[in-house]
Coordinates of C-alpha atoms in Angstrom, one line a residue:
Chain G
X1 CA -17.4 -10.8 20.4
X2 CA -14.8 -9.0 22.4
X3 CA -13.3 -11.1 25.3
X4 CA -13.6 -9.8 28.8
X5 CA -10.4 -9.2 30.8
X6 CA -10.1 -8.9 34.5
X7 CA -8.9 -7.1 36.5
X8 CA -8.7 -3.8 34.6
X9 CA -5.6 -2.7 36.5
X10 CA -3.1 -4.2 38.9
X11 CA -0.3 -2.6 41.0
X12 CA 2.4 -4.9 42.4
X13 CA 5.6 -4.7 44.3
X14 CA 8.6 -6.2 42.6
X15 CA 8.6 -10.0 43.3
X16 CA 4.9 -10.3 43.8
X17 CA 2.6 -12.5 41.6
X18 CA -0.3 -11.6 39.5
X19 CA -3.1 -13.4 37.5
X20 CA -4.9 -11.9 34.6
X21 CA -8.0 -13.5 33.3
X22 CA -9.7 -13.6 29.9
X23 CA -13.1 -15.0 29.1
X24 CA -15.2 -15.3 26.0
X25 CA -18.8 -16.3 25.3
X26 CA -17.8 -17.9 22.1
X27 CA -16.1 -21.3 21.4
X28 CA -12.4 -20.5 20.9
X29 CA -9.8 -22.1 18.7
X30 CA -6.9 -20.2 20.3
X31 CA -6.0 -17.6 22.8
X32 CA -3.0 -15.2 22.4
X33 CA -1.4 -13.0 25.0
X34 CA 0.4 -9.7 24.2
X35 CA 2.1 -7.1 26.2
X36 CA 2.2 -3.4 25.2
X37 CA 4.4 -0.8 26.7
X38 CA 3.5 2.9 26.5
X39 CA 4.1 4.3 23.1
X40 CA 5.1 0.9 21.6
X41 CA 3.5 -1.8 19.6
X42 CA 2.0 -4.9 21.2
X43 CA 4.5 -7.7 21.6
X44 CA 3.6 -11.4 21.4
X45 CA 4.0 -13.4 24.6
X46 CA 2.4 -16.8 23.9
X47 CA -0.4 -18.7 22.1
X48 CA -2.6 -21.4 23.5
X49 CA -4.5 -23.7 21.2
X50 CA -7.7 -25.5 22.2
X51 CA -6.9 -28.7 24.1
X52 CA -6.5 -27.1 27.5
X53 CA -2.7 -26.8 27.4
X54 CA -0.6 -24.7 29.6
X55 CA 2.4 -22.9 28.4
X56 CA 5.1 -20.8 29.9
X57 CA 8.5 -19.3 29.6
X58 CA 10.7 -17.8 32.2
X59 CA 8.3 -16.6 35.0
X60 CA 5.3 -16.0 32.7
X61 CA 2.8 -18.9 32.0
X62 CA -0.7 -19.2 30.8
X63 CA -3.5 -21.8 30.8
X64 CA -6.6 -22.3 28.5
X65 CA -9.8 -23.9 29.7
X66 CA -11.5 -24.9 26.5
X67 CA -14.7 -25.9 28.2
X68 CA -15.1 -22.6 30.0
X69 CA -13.6 -20.5 27.2
X70 CA -11.3 -18.9 29.7
X71 CA -7.6 -18.3 29.8
X72 CA -5.4 -17.0 32.5
X73 CA -1.9 -15.4 32.4
X74 CA 0.3 -16.0 35.4
X75 CA 3.1 -13.6 36.3
X76 CA 5.3 -14.9 39.1
X77 CA 8.1 -13.0 40.9
X78 CA 7.2 -9.9 38.9
X79 CA 10.0 -7.7 37.6
X80 CA 9.9 -4.0 36.8
X81 CA 10.1 -4.9 33.1
X82 CA 6.7 -6.6 33.4
X83 CA 4.9 -3.2 33.6
X84 CA 2.7 -2.5 30.7
X85 CA -0.8 -3.4 29.4
X86 CA -1.6 -7.0 28.8
X87 CA -4.1 -8.0 26.1
X88 CA -5.6 -11.3 25.4
X89 CA -6.6 -12.0 21.8
X90 CA -9.1 -14.7 21.0
X91 CA -9.6 -16.6 17.7
X92 CA -12.8 -18.4 16.9
X93 CA -12.7 -21.6 14.8
X94 CA -9.4 -21.1 13.1
X95 CA -10.7 -17.9 11.6
X96 CA -7.2 -16.3 11.5
X97 CA -8.7 -13.2 13.0
X98 CA -7.8 -12.1 16.5
X99 CA -10.3 -10.1 18.7
X100 CA -8.6 -8.3 21.5
X101 CA -9.9 -7.6 25.0
X102 CA -9.7 -4.1 26.4
X103 CA -6.5 -4.9 28.4
X104 CA -5.2 -5.1 31.9
X105 CA -2.8 -2.4 33.1
X106 CA 0.0 -3.8 35.2
X107 CA 2.4 -1.6 37.2
X108 CA 5.3 -3.1 39.0
X109 CA 6.9 -0.9 41.6
X110 CA 10.3 -1.3 43.3
Chain C
X1 CA 12.6 -4.6 14.6
X2 CA 9.3 -6.3 14.1
X3 CA 9.7 -6.7 10.4
X4 CA 6.8 -4.3 9.7
X5 CA 7.4 -0.7 8.6
X6 CA 4.5 1.8 8.7
X7 CA 4.3 5.3 7.2
X8 CA 3.7 8.0 8.1
X9 CA 4.2 7.6 11.9
X10 CA 2.1 10.6 12.6
X11 CA -0.6 12.4 10.6
X12 CA -2.6 15.4 11.5
X13 CA -5.4 16.3 9.2
X14 CA -8.5 18.4 9.1
X15 CA -12.0 16.9 9.2
X16 CA -13.2 16.0 5.7
X17 CA -9.7 15.3 4.3
X18 CA -8.6 11.9 2.9
X19 CA -5.6 10.1 4.4
X20 CA -3.6 7.1 3.4
X21 CA -1.4 4.9 5.5
X22 CA 1.2 2.4 4.2
X23 CA 2.4 -0.8 5.6
X24 CA 5.6 -2.5 4.3
X25 CA 6.4 -5.9 5.6
X26 CA 10.1 -6.4 5.6
X27 CA 10.1 -10.2 5.8
X28 CA 8.2 -12.9 4.0
X29 CA 4.8 -13.6 5.6
X30 CA 1.5 -15.2 5.1
X31 CA -1.2 -12.7 6.2
X32 CA -1.4 -9.0 6.7
X33 CA -3.8 -7.3 9.2
X34 CA -5.0 -3.8 9.9
X35 CA -6.1 -2.9 13.4
X36 CA -7.2 0.4 15.0
X37 CA -6.4 1.3 18.6
X38 CA -7.8 4.1 20.6
X39 CA -6.5 5.3 24.0
X40 CA -7.1 2.7 26.8
X41 CA -8.5 0.1 24.4
X42 CA -7.2 -3.0 22.8
X43 CA -6.5 -3.2 19.1
X44 CA -9.7 -3.4 17.1
X45 CA -9.8 -5.6 14.0
X46 CA -10.4 -3.9 10.7
X47 CA -9.4 -6.2 7.9
X48 CA -6.9 -8.8 6.8
X49 CA -5.3 -10.1 3.6
X50 CA -3.8 -13.4 2.5
X51 CA -1.6 -12.5 -0.5
X52 CA -3.6 -10.0 -2.6
X53 CA -7.0 -11.3 -1.4
X54 CA -8.9 -9.3 1.3
X55 CA -10.5 -12.2 3.2
X56 CA -12.4 -10.4 5.8
X57 CA -13.5 -6.8 6.6
X58 CA -15.0 -5.7 9.9
X59 CA -18.6 -4.7 9.9
X60 CA -17.4 -1.8 12.0
X61 CA -15.6 -0.5 9.0
X62 CA -17.6 2.1 7.2
X63 CA -17.5 2.7 3.4
X64 CA -15.1 5.5 4.1
X65 CA -12.4 2.9 4.8
X66 CA -10.7 0.9 2.1
X67 CA -7.6 -1.3 2.2
X68 CA -5.6 -2.7 -0.7
X69 CA -2.7 -5.0 -1.1
X70 CA -1.4 -4.9 -4.7
X71 CA 0.8 -7.8 -5.6
X72 CA 0.6 -9.3 -2.1
X73 CA 3.4 -7.1 -0.8
X74 CA 2.8 -3.7 0.8
X75 CA -0.6 -2.6 1.9
X76 CA -2.4 0.7 2.1
X77 CA -5.3 1.8 4.3
X78 CA -7.2 4.9 3.0
X79 CA -9.8 6.8 5.0
X80 CA -12.0 9.2 3.1
X81 CA -13.7 12.2 4.5
X82 CA -12.1 11.8 7.9
X83 CA -14.1 12.5 11.0
X84 CA -12.9 13.3 14.5
X85 CA -13.9 9.8 15.6
X86 CA -11.3 8.4 13.3
X87 CA -8.5 9.7 15.5
X88 CA -6.6 6.6 16.6
X89 CA -3.4 4.6 16.1
X90 CA -3.6 2.4 13.0
X91 CA -1.6 -0.8 13.4
X92 CA -0.4 -3.1 10.7
X93 CA 0.5 -6.7 11.7
X94 CA 1.8 -9.8 9.9
X95 CA 1.7 -13.5 10.6
X96 CA 3.6 -16.4 9.2
X97 CA 1.7 -19.7 9.7
X98 CA 0.1 -21.2 6.6
X99 CA -2.5 -23.3 8.3
X100 CA -4.3 -24.0 11.6
X101 CA -4.2 -21.1 14.0
X102 CA -3.3 -17.7 12.6
X103 CA -0.1 -17.7 14.4
X104 CA 1.5 -14.9 16.4
X105 CA 1.1 -11.4 15.1
X106 CA 4.1 -9.1 14.6
X107 CA 2.9 -5.5 14.8
X108 CA 4.4 -2.4 13.3
X109 CA 5.0 0.8 15.3
X110 CA 1.7 2.2 14.0
X111 CA 0.5 5.3 12.3
X112 CA -1.1 7.8 14.6
X113 CA -4.0 9.9 13.1
X114 CA -5.3 13.1 14.6
X115 CA -8.3 14.6 13.0
X116 CA -8.9 18.2 13.9

């Protein structure tokens, strides 16, 4: 079951914040977040395991609400380098298989 | 360098022809995955291996698709009798964790297939 991401696209000014959401109808074991720039492979950002933890590095953090099967990615004080498409990938019951959402396109303008 | 090399990077073929893509993980790893990505969509799971064993194959994968991983090292993905709908980027990825969650995926640069 493919997770649903929202919004589909976001346009920001440099320094603004953004939140990208990911939800699933299935019980999840983990949620991954990846960023893909045009013409490049997806690059891993972070993984959240069930337990409702929150993670972050630099100005990018994420949370996972296990009860609601939802995860959110928080981008604060956005930089031009944050532009790209963000995908959440969900894993059900330690299946080792990631199912990706359709992505959220983020454009950060000067 | 993601530790995953894919060849060829680009392949243009005529409908009905067979194509094969190769994935060479440079580093030691635990699992190897194949995904397909079309424009504007997220990567779509095709199959994955743990060592030589193919542990899961997507129901979306028709009988025209086959993947192998001889000796648990490199992997090949073959598409027989290609159709225009097969046009996509084919991504190979590896992960390292041995238990629990699958761990982060390291993707190769992909092999882009265009079927005319």
